Short mmCIF file of C-alpha atoms and ligand atoms in Angstrom, two decimals:
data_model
loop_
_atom_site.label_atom_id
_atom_site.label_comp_id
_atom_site.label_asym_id
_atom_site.label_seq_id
_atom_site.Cartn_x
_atom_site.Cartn_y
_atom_site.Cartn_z
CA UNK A 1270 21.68 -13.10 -42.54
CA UNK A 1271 19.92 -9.32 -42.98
CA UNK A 1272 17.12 -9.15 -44.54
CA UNK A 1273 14.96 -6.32 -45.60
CA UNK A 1274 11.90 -5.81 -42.92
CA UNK A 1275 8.78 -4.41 -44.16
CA UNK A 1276 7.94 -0.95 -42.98
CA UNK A 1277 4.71 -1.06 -40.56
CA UNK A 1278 4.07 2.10 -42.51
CA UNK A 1279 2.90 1.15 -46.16
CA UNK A 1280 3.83 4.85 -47.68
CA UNK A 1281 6.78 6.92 -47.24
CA UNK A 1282 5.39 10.73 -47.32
CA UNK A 1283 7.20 12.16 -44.73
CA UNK A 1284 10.38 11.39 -42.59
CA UNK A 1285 8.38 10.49 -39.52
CA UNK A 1286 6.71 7.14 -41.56
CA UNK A 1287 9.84 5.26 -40.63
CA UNK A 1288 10.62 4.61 -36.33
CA UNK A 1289 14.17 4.81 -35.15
CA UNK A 1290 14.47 1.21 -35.54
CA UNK A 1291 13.07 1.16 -38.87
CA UNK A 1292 15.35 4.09 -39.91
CA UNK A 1293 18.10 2.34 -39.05
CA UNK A 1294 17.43 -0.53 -40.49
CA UNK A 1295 17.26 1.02 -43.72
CA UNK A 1296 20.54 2.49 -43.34
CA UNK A 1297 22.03 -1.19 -42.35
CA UNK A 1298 20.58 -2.55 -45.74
CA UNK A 1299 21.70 0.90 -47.75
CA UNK A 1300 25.60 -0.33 -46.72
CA UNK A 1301 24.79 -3.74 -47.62
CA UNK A 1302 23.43 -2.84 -51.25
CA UNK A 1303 26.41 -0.54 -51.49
CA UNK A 1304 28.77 -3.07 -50.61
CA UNK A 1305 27.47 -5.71 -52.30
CA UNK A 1306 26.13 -7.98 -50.17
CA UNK A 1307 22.56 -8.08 -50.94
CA UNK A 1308 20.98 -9.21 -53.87
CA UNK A 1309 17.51 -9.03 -53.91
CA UNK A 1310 15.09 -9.75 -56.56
CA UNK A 1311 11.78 -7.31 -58.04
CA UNK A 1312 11.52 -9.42 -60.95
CA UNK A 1313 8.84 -7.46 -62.90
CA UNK A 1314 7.87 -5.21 -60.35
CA UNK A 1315 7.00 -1.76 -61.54
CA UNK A 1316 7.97 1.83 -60.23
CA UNK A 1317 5.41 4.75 -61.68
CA UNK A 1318 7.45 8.17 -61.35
CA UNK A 1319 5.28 10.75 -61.09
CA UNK A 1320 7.01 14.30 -61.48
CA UNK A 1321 5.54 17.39 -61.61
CA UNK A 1322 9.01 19.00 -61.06
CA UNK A 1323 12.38 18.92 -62.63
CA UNK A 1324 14.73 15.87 -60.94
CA UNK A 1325 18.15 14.87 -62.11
CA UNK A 1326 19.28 12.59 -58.80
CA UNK A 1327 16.03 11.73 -57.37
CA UNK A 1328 14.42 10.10 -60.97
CA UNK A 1329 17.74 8.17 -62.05
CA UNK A 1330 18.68 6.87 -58.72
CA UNK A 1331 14.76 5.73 -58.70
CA UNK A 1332 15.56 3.99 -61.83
CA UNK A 1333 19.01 2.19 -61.46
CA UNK A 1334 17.94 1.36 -57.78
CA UNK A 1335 14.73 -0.55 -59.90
CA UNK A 1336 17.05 -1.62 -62.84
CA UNK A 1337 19.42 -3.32 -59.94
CA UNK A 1338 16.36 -4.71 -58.34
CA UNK A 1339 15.52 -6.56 -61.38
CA UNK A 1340 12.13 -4.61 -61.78
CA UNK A 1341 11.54 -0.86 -64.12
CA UNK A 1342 10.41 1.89 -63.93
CA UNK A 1343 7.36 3.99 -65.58
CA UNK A 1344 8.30 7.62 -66.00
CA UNK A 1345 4.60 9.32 -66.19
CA UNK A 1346 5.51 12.63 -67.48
CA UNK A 1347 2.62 14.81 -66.09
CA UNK A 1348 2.39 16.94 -69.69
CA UNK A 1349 2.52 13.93 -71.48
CA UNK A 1350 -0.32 11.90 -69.83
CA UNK A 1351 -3.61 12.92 -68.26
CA UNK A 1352 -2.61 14.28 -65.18
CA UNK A 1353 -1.40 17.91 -66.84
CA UNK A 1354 -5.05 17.82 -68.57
CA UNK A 1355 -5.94 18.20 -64.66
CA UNK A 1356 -7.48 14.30 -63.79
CA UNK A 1357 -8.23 13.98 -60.39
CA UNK A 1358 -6.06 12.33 -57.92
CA UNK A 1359 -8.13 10.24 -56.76
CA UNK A 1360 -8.65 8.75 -60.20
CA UNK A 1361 -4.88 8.75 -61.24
CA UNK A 1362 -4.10 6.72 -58.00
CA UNK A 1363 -6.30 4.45 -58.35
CA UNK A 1364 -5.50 3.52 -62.09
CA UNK A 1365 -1.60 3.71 -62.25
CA UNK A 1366 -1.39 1.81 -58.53
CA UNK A 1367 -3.46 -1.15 -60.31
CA UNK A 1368 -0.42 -1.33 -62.80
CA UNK A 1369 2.73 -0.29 -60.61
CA UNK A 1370 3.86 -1.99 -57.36
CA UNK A 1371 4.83 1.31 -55.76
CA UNK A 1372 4.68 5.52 -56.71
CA UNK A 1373 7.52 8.09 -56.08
CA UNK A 1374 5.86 11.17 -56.04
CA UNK A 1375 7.63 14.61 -56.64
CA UNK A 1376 5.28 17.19 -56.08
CA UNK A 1377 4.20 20.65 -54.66
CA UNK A 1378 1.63 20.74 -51.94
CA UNK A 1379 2.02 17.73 -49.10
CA UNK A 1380 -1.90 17.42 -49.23
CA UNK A 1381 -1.59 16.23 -52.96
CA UNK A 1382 1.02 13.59 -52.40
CA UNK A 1383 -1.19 12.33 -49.27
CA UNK A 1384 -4.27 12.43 -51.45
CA UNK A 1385 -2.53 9.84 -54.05
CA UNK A 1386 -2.02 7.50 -50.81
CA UNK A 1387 -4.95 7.48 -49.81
CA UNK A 1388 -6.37 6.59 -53.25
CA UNK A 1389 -3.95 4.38 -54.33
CA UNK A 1390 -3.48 0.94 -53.55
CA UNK A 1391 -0.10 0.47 -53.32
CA UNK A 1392 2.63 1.83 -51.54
CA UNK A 1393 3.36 5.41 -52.54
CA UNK A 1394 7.12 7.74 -51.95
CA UNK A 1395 7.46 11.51 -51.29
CA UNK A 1396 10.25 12.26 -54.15
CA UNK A 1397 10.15 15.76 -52.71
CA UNK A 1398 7.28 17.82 -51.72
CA UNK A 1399 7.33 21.75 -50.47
CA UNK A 1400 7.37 20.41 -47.23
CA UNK A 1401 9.77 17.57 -46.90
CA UNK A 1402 12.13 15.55 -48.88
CA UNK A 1403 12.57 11.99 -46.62
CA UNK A 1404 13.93 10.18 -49.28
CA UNK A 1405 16.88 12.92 -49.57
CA UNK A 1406 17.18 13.02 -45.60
CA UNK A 1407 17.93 8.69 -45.69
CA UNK A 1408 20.98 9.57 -48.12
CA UNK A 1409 22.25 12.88 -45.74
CA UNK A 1410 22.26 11.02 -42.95
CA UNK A 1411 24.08 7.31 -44.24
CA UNK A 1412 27.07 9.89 -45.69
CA UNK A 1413 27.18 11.31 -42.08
CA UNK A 1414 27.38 7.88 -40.46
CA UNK A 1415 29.92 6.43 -43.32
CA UNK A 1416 31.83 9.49 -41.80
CA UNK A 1417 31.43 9.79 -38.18
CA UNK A 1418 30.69 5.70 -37.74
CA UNK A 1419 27.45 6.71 -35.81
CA UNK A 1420 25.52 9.48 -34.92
CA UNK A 1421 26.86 10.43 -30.71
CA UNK A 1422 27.71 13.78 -30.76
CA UNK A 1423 27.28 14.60 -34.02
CA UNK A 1424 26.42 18.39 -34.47
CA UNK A 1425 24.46 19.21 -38.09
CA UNK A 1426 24.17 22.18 -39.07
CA UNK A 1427 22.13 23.34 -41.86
CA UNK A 1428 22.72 26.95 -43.24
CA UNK A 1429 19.98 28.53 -45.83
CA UNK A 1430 16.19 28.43 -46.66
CA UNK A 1431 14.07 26.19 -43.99
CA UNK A 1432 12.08 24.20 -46.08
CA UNK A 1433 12.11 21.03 -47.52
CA UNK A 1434 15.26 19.32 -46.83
CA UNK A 1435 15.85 21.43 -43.97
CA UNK A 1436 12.01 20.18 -42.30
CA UNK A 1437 13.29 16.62 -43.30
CA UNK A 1438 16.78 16.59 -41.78
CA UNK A 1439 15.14 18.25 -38.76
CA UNK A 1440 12.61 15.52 -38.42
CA UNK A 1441 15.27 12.25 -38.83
CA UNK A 1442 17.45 14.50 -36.45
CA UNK A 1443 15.11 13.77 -34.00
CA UNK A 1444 14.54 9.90 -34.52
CA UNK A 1445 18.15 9.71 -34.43
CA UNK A 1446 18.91 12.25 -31.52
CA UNK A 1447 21.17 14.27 -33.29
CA UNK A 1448 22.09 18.16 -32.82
CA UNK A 1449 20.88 19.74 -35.70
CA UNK A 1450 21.33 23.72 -35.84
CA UNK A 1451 19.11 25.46 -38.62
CA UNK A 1452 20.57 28.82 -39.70
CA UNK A 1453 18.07 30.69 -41.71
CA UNK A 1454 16.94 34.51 -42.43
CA UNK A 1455 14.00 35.88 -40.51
CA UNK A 1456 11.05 34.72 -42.32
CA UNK A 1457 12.65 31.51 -43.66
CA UNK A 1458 12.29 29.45 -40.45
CA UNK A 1459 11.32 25.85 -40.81
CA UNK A 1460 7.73 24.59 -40.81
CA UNK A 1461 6.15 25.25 -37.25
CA UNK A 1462 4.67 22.09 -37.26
CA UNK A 1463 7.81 20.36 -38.38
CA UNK A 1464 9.44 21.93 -35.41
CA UNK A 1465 7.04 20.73 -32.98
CA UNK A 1466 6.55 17.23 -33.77
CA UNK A 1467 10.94 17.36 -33.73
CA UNK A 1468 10.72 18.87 -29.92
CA UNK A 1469 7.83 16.09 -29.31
CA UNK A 1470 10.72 13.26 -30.45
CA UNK A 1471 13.86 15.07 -29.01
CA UNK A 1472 14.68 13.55 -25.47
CA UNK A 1473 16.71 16.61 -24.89
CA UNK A 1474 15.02 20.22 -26.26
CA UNK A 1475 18.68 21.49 -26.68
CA UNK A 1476 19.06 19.29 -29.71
CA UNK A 1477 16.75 21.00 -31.67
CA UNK A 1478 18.02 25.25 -32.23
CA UNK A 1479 16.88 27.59 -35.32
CA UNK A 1480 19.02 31.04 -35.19
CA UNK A 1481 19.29 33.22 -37.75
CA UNK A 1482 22.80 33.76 -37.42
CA UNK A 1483 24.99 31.15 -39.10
CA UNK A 1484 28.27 32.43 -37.40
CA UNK A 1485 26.73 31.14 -33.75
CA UNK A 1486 25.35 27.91 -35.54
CA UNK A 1487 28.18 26.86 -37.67
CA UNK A 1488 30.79 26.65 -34.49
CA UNK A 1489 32.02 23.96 -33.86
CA UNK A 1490 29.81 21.81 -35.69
CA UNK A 1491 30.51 18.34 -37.74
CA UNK A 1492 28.55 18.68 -40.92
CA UNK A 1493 27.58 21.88 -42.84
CA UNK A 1494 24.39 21.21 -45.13
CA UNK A 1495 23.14 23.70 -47.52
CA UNK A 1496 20.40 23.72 -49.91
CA UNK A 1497 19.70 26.50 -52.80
CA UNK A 1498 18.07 29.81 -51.72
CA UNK A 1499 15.45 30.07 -54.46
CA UNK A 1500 13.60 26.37 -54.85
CA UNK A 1501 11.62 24.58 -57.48
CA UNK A 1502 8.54 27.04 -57.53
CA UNK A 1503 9.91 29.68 -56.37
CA UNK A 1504 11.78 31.53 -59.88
CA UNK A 1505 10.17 34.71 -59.07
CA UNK A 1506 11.36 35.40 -55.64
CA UNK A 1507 14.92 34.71 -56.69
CA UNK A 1508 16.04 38.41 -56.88
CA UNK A 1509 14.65 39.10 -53.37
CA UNK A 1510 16.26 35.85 -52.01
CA UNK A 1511 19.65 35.88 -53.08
CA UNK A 1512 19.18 39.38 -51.10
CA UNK A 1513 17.33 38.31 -47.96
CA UNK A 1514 19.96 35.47 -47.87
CA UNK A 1515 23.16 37.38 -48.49
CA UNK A 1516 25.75 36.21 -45.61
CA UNK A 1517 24.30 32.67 -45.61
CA UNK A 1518 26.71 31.59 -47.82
CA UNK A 1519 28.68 28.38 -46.83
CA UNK A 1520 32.52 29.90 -47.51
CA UNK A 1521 36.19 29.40 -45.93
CA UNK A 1522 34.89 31.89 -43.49
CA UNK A 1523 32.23 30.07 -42.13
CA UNK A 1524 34.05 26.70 -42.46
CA UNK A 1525 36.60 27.85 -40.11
CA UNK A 1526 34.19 28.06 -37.76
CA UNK A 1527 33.30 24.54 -37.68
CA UNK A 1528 35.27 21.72 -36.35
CA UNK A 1529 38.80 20.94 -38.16
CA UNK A 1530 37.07 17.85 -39.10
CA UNK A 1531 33.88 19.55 -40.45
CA UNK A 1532 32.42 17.95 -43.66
CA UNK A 1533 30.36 19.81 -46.68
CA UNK A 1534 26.98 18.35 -47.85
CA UNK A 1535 24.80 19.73 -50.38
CA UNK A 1536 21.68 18.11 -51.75
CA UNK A 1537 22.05 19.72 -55.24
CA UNK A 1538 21.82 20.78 -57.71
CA UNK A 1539 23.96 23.59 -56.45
CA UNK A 1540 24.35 27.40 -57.21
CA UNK A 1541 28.25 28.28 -56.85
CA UNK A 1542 29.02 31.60 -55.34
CA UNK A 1543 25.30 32.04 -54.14
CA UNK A 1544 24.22 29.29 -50.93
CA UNK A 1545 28.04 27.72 -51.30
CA UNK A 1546 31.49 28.83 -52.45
CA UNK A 1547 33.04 26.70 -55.84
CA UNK A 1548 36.17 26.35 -53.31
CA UNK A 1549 34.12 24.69 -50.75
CA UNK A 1550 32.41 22.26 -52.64
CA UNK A 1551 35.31 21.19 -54.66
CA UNK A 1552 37.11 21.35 -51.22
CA UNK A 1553 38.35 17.64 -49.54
CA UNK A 1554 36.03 18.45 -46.92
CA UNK A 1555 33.23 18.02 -49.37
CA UNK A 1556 31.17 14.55 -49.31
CA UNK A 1557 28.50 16.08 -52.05
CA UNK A 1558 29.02 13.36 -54.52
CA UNK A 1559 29.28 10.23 -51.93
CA UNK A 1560 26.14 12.12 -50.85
CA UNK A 1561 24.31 11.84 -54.00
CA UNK A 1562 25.88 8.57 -54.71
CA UNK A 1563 24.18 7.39 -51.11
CA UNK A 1564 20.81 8.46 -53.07
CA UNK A 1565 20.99 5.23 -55.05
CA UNK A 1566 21.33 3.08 -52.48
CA UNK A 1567 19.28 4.81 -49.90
CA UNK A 1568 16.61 4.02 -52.10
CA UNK A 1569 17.19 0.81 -53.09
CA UNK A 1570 17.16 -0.09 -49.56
CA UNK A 1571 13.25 2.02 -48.91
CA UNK A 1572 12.27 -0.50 -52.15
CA UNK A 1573 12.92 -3.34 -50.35
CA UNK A 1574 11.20 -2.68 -47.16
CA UNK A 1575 8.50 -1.60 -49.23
CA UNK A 1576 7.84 -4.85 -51.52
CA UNK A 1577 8.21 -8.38 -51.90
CA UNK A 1578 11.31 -9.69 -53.19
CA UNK A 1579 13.29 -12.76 -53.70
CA UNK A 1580 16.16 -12.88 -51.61
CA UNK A 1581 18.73 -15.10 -53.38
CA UNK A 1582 21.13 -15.45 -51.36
CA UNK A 1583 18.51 -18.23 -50.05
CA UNK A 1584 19.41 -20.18 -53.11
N1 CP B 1319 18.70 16.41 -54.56
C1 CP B 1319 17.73 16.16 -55.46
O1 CP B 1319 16.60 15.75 -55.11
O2 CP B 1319 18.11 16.33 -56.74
P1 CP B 1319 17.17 16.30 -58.01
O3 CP B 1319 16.27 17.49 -57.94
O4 CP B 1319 18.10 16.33 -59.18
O5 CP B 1319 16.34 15.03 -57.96
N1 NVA B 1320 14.86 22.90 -51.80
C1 NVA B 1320 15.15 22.42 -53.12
C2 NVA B 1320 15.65 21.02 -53.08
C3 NVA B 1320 16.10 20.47 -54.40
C4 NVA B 1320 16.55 19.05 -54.31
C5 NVA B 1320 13.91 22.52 -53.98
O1 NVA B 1320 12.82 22.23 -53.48
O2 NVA B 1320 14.03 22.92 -55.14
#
């Protein structure tokens, strides 16, 4: 019978907390909680949400995943309690993780979210960072198994701005020794770091490719990802983005390009006509919305290898 297996990592901050193994084992109990046959129990445990940006998916598939779990969720607003008044970290961590079981953290600067872990005593999540966006990256990559069954030759390739998502698709890429092809603008590479620690993983160095022409990158491959152009933060560079990034658009154009079986992800929220075409992500070939349906369950399997539940199937 599967069970959820703790994560030898307590936190999830970045895509490379989680092995291989561990990865896929999440995936394996993400299809299990999707089709129903799991049922484990957080009776009364608590989820803090900490947000210090905007979040449709991320916050409410935090919340149902909880609500299925049996536990809830705290949504600490950071204008609304101390931590907009500018409390420490350190002092916030170690307060809310002495009422909640386990933090999701959204985020600007990696260094903050690490400083909650390391003050608080409980397991904390990266709900999206500058840097990386793991929790995202679990839900990409179950859509492109539900689709392609597992992950041999599978060729991603991600066309826009090289940061978050793109850093954490780049980094489970390697676990799972898949191509992944990052098309970006000069300037807008990934994280150098992030690109290091992926060649460190990769068995094979041809995996890993960053162009900045998305014509070369998009041929032939199985999945084209986008992201916006102009992220949370970043509403003043906007008019200099949508120009630095004009041709990165996914359209039929570049879709052609890709393998007749190609399909369309998106993380969203999504700006039509700018990173991706209405006609493309309304297209068949789209999986956005099993994508951001895979969020929910995604998560609810990272819960469970987090904490202690009641299995009860075990009667
Ligand atoms: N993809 C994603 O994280 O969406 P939200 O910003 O709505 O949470
Ligand atoms: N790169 C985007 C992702 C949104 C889910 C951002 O950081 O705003």
């Amino acid at each position: 019978m599967l069970k959820p297996i703790k994560l030898v990592n307590k936190n999830f901050l970045s895509s490379l907390d989680t092995s291989t193994e561990e990865f896929f084992h999440i995936l394996e109990i993400a299809e299990n909680f999707k089709n129903k046959n799991l049922n484990i129990e957080f009776k009364n445990k608590v989820l803090g949400l900490i947000f210090d940006k905007s979040s449709t998916r991320t916050r409410v598939s935090f919340q149902v995943a909880m609500s299925r779990l049996g536990g809830t969720t705290v949504d600490l607003n950071p204008t609304t309690s101390q931590i907009g008044r500018g409390e420490p970290i350190r002092d916030t961590a170690r307060v809310l993780s002495r009422y909640c079981d386990v933090l999701a953290i959204r985020t600007f600067k990696q260094s903050d979210l690490e400083e909650y872990a390391k003050w608080s005593s409980k397991p904390v999540i990266n709900a999206l960072t500058d840097l990386e966006h793991p929790c995202q990256a679990l839900a990409d990559y179950m859509t492109i198994k539900e689709e392609f069954v597992d992950f041999k030759n599978v060729v991603l390739t991600f066309i826009g701005d090289g940061n978050n998502v793109a850093n954490s698709l780049i980094l489970c890429g390697a676990l799972l020794g898949v191509e992944v092809r990052i098309a970006c603008p000069k300037g807008y590479e990934p994280n150098a770091l992030v690109i290091q620690k992926a060649y460190e993983i990769y068995q094979n160095e041809n995996l890993l490719k960053i162009t900045n022409d998305p014509n070369i990158a998009a041929l032939g491959a199985n999945v084209l990802y986008t992201d916006v152009w102009s992220s949370m933060g970043e509403e003043n560079k906007k008019e200099e983005k949508d120009k630095r990034f004009n041709g990165f658009t996914i359209n039929q154009d570049l879709v052609s390009k890709a393998d007749e079986n190609a399909i369309i992800l998106h993380c969203l929220p999504a700006y039509r006509s700018k990173e991706i075409t209405d006609e493309i992500l309304e297209s068949k070939k789209s999986r956005i919305f099993e994508q951001a349906e895979n969020r929910l369950h995604a998560q609810q399997a990272l819960l469970s290898c987090l904490l202690d539940g009641v299995d009860l199937r075990a009667g």
